[in-house]
PDB file of N, CA and C in Angstrom:
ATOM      1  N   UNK X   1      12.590  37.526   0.273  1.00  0.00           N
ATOM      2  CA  UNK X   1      11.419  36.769  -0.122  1.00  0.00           C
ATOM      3  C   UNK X   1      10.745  37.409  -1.335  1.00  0.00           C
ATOM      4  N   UNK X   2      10.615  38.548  -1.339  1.00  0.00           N
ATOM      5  CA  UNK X   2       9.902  39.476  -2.109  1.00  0.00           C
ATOM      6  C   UNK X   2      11.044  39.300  -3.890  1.00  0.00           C
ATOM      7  N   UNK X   3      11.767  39.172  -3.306  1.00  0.00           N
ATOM      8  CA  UNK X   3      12.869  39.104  -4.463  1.00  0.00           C
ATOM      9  C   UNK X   3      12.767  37.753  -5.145  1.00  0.00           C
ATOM     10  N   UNK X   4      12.590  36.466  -4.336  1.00  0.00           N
ATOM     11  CA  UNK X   4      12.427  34.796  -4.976  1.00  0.00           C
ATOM     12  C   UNK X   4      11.167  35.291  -6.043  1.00  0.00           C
ATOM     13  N   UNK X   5      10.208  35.683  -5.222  1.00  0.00           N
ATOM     14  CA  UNK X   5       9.200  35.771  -5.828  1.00  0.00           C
ATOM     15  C   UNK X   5       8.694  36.325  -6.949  1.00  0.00           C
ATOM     16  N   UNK X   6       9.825  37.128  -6.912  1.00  0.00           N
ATOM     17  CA  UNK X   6      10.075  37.630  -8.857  1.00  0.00           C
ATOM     18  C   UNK X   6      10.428  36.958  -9.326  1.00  0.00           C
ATOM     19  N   UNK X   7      11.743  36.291  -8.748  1.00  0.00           N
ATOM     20  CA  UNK X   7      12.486  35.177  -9.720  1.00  0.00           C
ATOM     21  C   UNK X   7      11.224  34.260 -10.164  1.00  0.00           C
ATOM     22  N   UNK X   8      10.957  33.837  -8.743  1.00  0.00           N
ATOM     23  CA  UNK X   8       9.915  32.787  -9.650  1.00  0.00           C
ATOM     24  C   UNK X   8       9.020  33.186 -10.657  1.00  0.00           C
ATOM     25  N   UNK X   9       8.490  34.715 -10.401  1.00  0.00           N
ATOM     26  CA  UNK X   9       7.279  34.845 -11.566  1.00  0.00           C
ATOM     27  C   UNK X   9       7.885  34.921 -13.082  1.00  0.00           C
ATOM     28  N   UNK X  10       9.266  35.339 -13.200  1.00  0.00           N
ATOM     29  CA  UNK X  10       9.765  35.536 -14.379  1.00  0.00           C
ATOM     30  C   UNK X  10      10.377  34.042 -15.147  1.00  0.00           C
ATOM     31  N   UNK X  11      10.211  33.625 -14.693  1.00  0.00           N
ATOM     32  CA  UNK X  11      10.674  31.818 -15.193  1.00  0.00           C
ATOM     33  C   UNK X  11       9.832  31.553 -15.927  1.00  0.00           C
ATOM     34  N   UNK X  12      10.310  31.052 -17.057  1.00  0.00           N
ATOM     35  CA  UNK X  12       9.374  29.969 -17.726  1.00  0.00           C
ATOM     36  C   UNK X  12       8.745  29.103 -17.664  1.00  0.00           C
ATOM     37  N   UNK X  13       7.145  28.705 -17.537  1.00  0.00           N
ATOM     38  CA  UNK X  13       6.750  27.594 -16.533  1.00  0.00           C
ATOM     39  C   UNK X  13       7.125  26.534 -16.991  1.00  0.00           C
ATOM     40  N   UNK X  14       7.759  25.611 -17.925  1.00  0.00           N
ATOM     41  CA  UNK X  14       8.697  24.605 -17.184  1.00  0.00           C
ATOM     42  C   UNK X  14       9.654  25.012 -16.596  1.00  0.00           C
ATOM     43  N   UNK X  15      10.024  25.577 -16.232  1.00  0.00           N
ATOM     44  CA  UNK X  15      11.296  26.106 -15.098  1.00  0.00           C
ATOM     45  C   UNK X  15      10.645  25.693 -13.659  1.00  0.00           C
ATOM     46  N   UNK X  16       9.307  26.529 -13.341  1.00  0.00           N
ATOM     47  CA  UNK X  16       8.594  26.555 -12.440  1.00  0.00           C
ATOM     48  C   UNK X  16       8.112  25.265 -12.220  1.00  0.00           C
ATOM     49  N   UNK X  17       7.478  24.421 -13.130  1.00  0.00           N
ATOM     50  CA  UNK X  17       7.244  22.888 -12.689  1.00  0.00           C
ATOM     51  C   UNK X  17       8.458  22.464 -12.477  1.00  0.00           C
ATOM     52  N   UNK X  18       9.434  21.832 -13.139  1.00  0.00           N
ATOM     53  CA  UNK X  18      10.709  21.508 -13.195  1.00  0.00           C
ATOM     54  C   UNK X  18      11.164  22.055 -11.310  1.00  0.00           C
ATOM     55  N   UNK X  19      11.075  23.207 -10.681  1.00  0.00           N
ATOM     56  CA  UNK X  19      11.123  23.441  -9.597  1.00  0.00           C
ATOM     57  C   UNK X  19      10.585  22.858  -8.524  1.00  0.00           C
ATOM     58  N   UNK X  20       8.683  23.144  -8.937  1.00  0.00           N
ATOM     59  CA  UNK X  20       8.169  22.383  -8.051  1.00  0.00           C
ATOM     60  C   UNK X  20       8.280  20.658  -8.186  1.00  0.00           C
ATOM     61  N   UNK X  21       8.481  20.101  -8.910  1.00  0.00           N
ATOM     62  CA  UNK X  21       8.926  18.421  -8.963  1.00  0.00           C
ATOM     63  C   UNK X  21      10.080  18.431  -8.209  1.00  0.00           C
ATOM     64  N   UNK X  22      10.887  19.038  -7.859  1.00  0.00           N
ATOM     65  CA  UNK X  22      12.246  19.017  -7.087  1.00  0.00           C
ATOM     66  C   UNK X  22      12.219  18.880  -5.842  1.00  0.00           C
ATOM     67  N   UNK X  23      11.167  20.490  -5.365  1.00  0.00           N
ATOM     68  CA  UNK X  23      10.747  20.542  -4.526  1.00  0.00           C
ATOM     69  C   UNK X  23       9.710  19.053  -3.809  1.00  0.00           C
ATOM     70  N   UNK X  24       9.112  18.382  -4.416  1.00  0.00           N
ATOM     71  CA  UNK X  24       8.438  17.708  -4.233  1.00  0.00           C
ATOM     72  C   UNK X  24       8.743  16.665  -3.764  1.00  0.00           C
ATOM     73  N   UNK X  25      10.155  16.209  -4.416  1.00  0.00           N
ATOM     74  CA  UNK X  25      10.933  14.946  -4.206  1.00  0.00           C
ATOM     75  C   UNK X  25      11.705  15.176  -3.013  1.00  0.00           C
ATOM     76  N   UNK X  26      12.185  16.189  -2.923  1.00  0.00           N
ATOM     77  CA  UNK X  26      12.862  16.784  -1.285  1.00  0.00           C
ATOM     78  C   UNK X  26      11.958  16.388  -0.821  1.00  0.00           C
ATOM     79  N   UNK X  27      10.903  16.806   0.093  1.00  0.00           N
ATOM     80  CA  UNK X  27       9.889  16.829   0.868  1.00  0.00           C
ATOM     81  C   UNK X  27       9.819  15.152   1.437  1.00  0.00           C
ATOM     82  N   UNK X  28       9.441  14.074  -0.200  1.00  0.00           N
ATOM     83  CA  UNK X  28       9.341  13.013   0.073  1.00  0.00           C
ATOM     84  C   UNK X  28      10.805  12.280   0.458  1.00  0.00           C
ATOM     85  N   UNK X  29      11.737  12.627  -0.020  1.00  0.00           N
ATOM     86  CA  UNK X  29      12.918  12.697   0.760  1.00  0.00           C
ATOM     87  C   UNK X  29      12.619  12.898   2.286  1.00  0.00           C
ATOM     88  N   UNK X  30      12.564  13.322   2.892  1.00  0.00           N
ATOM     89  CA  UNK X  30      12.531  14.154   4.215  1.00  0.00           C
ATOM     90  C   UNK X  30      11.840  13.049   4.583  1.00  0.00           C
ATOM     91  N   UNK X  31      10.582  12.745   4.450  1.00  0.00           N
ATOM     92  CA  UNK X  31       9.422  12.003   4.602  1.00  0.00           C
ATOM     93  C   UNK X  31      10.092  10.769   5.254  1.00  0.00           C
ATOM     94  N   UNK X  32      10.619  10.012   3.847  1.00  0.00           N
ATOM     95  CA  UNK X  32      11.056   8.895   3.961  1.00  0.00           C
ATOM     96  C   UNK X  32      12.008   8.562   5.136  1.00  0.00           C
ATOM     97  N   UNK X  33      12.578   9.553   5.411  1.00  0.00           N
ATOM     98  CA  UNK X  33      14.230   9.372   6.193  1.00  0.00           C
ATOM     99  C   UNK X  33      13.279   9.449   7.677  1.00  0.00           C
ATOM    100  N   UNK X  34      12.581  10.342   7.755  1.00  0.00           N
ATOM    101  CA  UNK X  34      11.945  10.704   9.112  1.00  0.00           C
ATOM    102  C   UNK X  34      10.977   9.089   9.691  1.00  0.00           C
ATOM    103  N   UNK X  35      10.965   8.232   8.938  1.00  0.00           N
ATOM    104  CA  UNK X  35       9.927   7.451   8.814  1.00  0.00           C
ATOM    105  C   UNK X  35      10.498   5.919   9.061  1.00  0.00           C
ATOM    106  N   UNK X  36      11.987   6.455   8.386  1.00  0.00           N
ATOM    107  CA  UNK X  36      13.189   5.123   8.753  1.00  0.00           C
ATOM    108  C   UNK X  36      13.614   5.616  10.099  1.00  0.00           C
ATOM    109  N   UNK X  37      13.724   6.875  10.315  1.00  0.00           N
ATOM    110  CA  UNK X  37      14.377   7.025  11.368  1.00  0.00           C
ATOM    111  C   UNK X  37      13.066   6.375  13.384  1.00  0.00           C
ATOM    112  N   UNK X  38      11.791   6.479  12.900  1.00  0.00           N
ATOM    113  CA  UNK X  38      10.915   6.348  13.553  1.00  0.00           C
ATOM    114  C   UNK X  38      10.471   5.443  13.706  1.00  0.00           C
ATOM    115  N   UNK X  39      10.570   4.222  12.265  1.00  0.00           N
ATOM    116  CA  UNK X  39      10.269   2.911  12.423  1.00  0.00           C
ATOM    117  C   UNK X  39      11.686   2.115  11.774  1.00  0.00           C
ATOM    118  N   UNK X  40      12.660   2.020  12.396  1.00  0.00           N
ATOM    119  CA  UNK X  40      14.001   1.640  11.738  1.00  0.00           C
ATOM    120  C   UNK X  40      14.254  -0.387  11.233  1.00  0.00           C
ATOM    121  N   UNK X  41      12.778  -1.081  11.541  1.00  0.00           N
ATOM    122  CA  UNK X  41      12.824  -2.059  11.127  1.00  0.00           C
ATOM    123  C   UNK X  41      11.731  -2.140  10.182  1.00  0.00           C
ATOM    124  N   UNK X  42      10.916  -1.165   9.709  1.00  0.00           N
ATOM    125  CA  UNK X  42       9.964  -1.075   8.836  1.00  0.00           C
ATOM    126  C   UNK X  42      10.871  -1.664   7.619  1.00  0.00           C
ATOM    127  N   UNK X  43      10.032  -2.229   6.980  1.00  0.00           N
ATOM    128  CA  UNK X  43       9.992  -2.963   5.443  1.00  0.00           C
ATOM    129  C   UNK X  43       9.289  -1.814   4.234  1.00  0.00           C
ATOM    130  N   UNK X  44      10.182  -2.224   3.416  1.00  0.00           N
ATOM    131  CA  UNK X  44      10.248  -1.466   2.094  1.00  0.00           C
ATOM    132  C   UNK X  44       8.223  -1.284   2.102  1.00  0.00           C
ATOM    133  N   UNK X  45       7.842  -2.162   1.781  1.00  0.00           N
ATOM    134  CA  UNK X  45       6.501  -2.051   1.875  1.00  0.00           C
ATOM    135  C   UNK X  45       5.853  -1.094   3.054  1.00  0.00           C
ATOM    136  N   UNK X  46       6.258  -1.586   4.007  1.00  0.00           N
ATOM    137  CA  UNK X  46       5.542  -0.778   5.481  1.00  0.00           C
ATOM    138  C   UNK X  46       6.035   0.734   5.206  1.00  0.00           C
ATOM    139  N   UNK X  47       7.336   1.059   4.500  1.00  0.00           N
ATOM    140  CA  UNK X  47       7.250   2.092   4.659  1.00  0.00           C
ATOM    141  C   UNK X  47       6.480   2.997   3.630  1.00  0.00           C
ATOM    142  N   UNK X  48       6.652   2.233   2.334  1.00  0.00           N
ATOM    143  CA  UNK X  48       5.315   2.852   1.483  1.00  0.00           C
ATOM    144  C   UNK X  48       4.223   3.516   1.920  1.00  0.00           C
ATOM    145  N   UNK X  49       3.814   2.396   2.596  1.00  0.00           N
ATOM    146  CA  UNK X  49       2.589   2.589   3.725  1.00  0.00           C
ATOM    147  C   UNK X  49       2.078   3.925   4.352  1.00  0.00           C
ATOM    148  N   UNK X  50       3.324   3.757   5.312  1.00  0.00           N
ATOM    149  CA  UNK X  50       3.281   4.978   6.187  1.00  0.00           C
ATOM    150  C   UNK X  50       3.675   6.238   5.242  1.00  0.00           C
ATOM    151  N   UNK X  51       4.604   6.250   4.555  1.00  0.00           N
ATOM    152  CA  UNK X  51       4.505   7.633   3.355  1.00  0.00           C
ATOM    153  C   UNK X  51       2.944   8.095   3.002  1.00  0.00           C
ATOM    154  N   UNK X  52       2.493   7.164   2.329  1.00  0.00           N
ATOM    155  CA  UNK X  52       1.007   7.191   1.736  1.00  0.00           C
ATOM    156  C   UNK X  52       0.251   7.716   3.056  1.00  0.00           C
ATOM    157  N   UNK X  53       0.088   7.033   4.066  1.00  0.00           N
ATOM    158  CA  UNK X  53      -0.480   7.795   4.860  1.00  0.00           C
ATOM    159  C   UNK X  53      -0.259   9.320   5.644  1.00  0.00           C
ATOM    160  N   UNK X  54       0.971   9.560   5.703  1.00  0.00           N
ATOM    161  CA  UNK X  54       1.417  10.548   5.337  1.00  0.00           C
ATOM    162  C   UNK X  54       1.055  11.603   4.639  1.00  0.00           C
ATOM    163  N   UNK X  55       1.285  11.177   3.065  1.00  0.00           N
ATOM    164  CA  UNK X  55       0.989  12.117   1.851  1.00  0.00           C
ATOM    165  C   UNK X  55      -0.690  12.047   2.005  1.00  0.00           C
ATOM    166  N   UNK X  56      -1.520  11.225   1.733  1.00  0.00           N
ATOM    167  CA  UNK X  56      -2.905  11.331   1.169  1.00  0.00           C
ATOM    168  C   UNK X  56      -3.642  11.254   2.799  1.00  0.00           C
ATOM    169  N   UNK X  57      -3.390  10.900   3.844  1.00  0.00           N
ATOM    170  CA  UNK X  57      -4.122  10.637   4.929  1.00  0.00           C
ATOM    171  C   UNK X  57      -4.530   9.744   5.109  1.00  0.00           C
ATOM    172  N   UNK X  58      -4.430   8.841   6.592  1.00  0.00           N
ATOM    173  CA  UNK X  58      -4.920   7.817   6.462  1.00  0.00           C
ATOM    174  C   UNK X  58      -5.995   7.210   6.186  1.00  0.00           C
ATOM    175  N   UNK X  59      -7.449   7.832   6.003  1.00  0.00           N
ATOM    176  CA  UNK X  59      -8.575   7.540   5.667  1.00  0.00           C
ATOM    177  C   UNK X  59      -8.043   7.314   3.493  1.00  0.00           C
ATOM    178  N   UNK X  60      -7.447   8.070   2.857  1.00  0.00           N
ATOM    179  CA  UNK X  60      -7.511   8.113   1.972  1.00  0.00           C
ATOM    180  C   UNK X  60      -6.239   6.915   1.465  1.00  0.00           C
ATOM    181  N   UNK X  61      -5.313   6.208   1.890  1.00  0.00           N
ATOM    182  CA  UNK X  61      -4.443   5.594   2.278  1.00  0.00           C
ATOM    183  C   UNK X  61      -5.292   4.139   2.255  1.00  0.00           C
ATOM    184  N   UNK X  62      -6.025   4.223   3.446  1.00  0.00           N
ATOM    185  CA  UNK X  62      -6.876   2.748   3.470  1.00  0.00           C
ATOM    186  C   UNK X  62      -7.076   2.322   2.767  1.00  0.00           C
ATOM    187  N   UNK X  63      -8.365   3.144   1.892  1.00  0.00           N
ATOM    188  CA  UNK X  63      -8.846   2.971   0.389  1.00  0.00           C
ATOM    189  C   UNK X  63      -8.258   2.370  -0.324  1.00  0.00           C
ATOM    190  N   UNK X  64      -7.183   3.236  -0.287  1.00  0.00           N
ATOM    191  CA  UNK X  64      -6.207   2.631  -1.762  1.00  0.00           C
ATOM    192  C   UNK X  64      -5.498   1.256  -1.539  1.00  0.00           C
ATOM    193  N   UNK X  65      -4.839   1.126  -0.611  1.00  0.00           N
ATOM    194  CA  UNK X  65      -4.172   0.129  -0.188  1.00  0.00           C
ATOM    195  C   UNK X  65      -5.090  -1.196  -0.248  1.00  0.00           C
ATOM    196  N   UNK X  66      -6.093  -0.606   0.726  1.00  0.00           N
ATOM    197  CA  UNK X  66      -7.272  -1.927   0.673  1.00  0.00           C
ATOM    198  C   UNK X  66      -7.827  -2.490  -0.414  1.00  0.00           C
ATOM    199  N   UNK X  67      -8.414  -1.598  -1.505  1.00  0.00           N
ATOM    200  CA  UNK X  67      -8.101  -1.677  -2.630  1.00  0.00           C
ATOM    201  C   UNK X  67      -7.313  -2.537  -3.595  1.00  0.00           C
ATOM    202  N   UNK X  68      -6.546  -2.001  -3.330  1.00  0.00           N
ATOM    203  CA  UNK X  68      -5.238  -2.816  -4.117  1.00  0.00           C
ATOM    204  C   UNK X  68      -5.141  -4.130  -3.721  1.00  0.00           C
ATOM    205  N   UNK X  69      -5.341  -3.987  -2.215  1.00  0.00           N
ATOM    206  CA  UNK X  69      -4.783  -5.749  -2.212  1.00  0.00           C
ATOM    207  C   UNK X  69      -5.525  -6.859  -2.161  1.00  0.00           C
TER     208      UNK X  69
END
């Protein structure tokens, strides 16, 4: 661990963003699959949904959604 953590400090920070965007998209990866796997007739939309609520929380989710539509 102690060792990543050099790696990471010695990178160039686009290296380091470029990382964390990767990282980021995994995660929502994960997200998504866990979300098909839990609601397996959810709609492209519904699952937006539930991501967003997910990522931002559902109080913050409402907003937006409600919002929007």
């Amino acid at each position: 661990e102690q060792l990543q953590l050099e790696i990471i400090r010695r990178m160039p920070a686009c290296k380091t963003f470029a990382l964390v965007d990767d990282l980021k998209l995994t995660v929502k990866a994960f997200a998504i699959s866990g979300i098909k796997q839990r609601q397996p007739d959810a709609t492209p939309e519904q699952i937006r949904r539930l991501l967003a609520d997910l990522m931002l929380g559902r109080e913050l989710a409402r907003k937006v959604y409600d919002h929007a539509g």
